[in-house]
Coordinates of C-alpha atoms in Angstrom, one line a residue:
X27 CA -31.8 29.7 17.8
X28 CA -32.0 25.8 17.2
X29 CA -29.9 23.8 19.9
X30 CA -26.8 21.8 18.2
X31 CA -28.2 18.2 18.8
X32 CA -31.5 19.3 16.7
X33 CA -29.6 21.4 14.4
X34 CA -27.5 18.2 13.5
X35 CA -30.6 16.5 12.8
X36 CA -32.4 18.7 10.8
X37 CA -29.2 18.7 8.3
X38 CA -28.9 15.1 8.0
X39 CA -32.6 15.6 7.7
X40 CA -32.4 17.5 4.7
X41 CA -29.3 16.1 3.4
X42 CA -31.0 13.0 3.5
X43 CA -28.0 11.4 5.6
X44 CA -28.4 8.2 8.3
X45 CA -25.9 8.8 11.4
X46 CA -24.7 5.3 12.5
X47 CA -21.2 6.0 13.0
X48 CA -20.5 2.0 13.6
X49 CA -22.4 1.1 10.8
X50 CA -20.5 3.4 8.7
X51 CA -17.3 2.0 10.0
X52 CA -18.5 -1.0 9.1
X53 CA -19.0 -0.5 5.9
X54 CA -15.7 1.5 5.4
X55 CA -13.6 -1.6 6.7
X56 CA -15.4 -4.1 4.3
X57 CA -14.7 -1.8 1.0
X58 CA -11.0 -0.6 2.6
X59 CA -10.6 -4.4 3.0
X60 CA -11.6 -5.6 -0.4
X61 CA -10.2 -3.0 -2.1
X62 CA -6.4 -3.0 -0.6
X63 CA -5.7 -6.6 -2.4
X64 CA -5.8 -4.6 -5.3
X65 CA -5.0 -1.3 -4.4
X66 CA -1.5 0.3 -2.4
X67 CA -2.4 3.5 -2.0
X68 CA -4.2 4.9 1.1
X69 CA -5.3 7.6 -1.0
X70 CA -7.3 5.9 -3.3
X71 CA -8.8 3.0 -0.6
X72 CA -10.2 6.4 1.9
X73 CA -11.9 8.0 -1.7
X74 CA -13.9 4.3 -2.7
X75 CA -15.2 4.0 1.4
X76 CA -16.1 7.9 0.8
X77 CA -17.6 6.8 -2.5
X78 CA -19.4 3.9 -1.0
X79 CA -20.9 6.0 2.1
X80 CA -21.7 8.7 0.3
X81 CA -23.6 6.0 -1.9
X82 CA -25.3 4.3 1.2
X83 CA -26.4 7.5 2.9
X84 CA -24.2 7.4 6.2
X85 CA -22.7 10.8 7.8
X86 CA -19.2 10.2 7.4
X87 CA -16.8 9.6 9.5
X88 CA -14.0 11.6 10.3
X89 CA -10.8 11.8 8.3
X90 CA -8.7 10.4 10.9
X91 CA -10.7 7.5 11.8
X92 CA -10.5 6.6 7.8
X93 CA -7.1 7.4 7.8
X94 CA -6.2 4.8 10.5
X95 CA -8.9 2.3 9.0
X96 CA -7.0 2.7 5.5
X97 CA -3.5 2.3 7.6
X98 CA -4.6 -1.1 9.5
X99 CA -6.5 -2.4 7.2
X100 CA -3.8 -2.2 4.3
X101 CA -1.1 -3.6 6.7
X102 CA -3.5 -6.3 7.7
X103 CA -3.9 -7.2 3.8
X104 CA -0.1 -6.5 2.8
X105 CA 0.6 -9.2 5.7
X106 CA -1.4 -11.7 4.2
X107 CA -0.2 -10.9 0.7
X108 CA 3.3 -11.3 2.0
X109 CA 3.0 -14.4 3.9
X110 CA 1.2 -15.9 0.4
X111 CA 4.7 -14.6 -1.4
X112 CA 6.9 -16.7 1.5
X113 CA 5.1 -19.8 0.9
X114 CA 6.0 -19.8 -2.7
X115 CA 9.8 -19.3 -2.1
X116 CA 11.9 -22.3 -1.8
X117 CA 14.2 -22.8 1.3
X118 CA 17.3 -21.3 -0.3
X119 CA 15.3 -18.6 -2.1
X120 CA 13.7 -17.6 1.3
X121 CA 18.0 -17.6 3.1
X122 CA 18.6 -15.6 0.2
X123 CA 16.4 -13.0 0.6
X124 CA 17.2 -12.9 4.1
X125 CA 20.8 -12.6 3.3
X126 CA 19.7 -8.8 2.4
X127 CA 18.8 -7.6 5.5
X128 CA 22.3 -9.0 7.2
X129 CA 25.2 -8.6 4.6
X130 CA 26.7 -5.7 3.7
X131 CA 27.9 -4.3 0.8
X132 CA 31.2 -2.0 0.3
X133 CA 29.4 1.0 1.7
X134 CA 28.6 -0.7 4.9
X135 CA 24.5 -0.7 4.3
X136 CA 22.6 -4.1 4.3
X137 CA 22.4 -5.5 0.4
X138 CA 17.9 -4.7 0.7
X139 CA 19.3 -0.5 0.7
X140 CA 21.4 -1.5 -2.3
X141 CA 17.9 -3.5 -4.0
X142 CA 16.4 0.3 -3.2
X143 CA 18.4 1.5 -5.6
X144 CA 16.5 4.2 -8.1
X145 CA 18.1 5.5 -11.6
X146 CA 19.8 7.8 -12.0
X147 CA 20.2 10.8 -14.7
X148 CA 19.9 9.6 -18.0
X149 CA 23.7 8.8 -19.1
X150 CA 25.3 5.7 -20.4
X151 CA 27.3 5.1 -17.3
X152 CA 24.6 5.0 -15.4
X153 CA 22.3 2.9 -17.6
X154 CA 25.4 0.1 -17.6
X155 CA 25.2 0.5 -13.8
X156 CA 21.3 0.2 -13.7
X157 CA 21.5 -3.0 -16.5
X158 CA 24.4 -4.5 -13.8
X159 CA 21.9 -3.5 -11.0
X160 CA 19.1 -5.2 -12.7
X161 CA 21.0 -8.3 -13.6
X162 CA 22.0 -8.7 -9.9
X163 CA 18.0 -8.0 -9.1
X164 CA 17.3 -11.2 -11.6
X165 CA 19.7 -13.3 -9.9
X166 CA 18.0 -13.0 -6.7
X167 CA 14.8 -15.2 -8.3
X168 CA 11.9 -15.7 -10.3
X169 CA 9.8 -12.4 -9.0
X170 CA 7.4 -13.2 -11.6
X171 CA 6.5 -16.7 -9.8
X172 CA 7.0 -15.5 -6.6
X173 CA 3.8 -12.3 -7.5
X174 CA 1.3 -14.4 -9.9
X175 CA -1.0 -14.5 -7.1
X176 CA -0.6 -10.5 -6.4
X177 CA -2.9 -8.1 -8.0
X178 CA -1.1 -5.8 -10.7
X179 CA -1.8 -2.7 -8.7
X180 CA -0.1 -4.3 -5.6
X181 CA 3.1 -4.9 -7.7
X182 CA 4.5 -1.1 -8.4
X183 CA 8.1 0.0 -8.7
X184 CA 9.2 3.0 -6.8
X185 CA 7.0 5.4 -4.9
X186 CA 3.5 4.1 -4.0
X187 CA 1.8 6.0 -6.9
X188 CA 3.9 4.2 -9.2
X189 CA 5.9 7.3 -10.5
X190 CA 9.7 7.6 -9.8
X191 CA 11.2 9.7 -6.8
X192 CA 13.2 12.7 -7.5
X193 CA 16.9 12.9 -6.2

């Protein structure tokens, strides 16, 4: 029977793998990097570092440890994203949007749960209420100024994979 260590070896041998778990890391956080200014979901950044290991001939390195990479590495992006958005709000856009967090609506929840807001069942009540909704979502400011820096698959609507939550 082969001991672990040299069985190991004689797999990547045959597999024609290179173990350098911090190389591979590296690699990993310089595609997750690049690719979350373009990309939201962790989902899809994890499958192009697979892609791009598999590619380079590292061993790869465990699920969780690409998981966390994906998580820090998106937040870290998102951050810089969002302080890019911030600089191009004016003064009163910037107290408006902060307004959200601290005033409340009728319901008692802060006006950002009311900009949450999803559709509702196809009816024409409810598509005057969503064409109010979106009205009051206009008056807030120019998104479209505000995200001409963002990548398009940064700037969904909804759930992260850009399809609408059930109720």
């Amino acid at each position: 029977m082969v001991p672990r260590p040299q069985h190991r070896a004689l797999i990547r041998q045959r597999v024609g793998l290179t173990y350098d778990q911090a190389q591979a890391r590296k690699v990993a956080d310089e595609v997750i990097r690049t690719e979350a200014a373009a990309k939201n979901d962790p989902a899809d950044l994890i499958n192009t570092a697979l892609e791009k290991l598999v590619e380079t001939g590292l061993e790869l390195p465990a699920f969780s440890t690409l998981d966390a990479m994906a998580s820090a590495l998106r937040a870290e992006v998102n951050t810089v994203i969002c302080g890019g958005i911030y600089e191009w709000l004016s003064e009163a856009h910037r107290e408006r949007l902060l307004k959200l967090l601290t005033e409340r609506g009728p319901d008692g929840k802060t006006l950002f749960n009311r900009l949450k807001q999803s559709a509702e069942l196809a009816s024409w009540s409810h598509f005057k209420n969503l064409a109010k909704h979106l009205a009051w979502v206009d008056g807030l400011g120019d998104s479209a100024v505000w995200l001409q820096e963002v990548a398009a698959g940064k700037v969904t609507a909804g759930h992260p994979r850009g399809t609408p939550r059930r109720r």
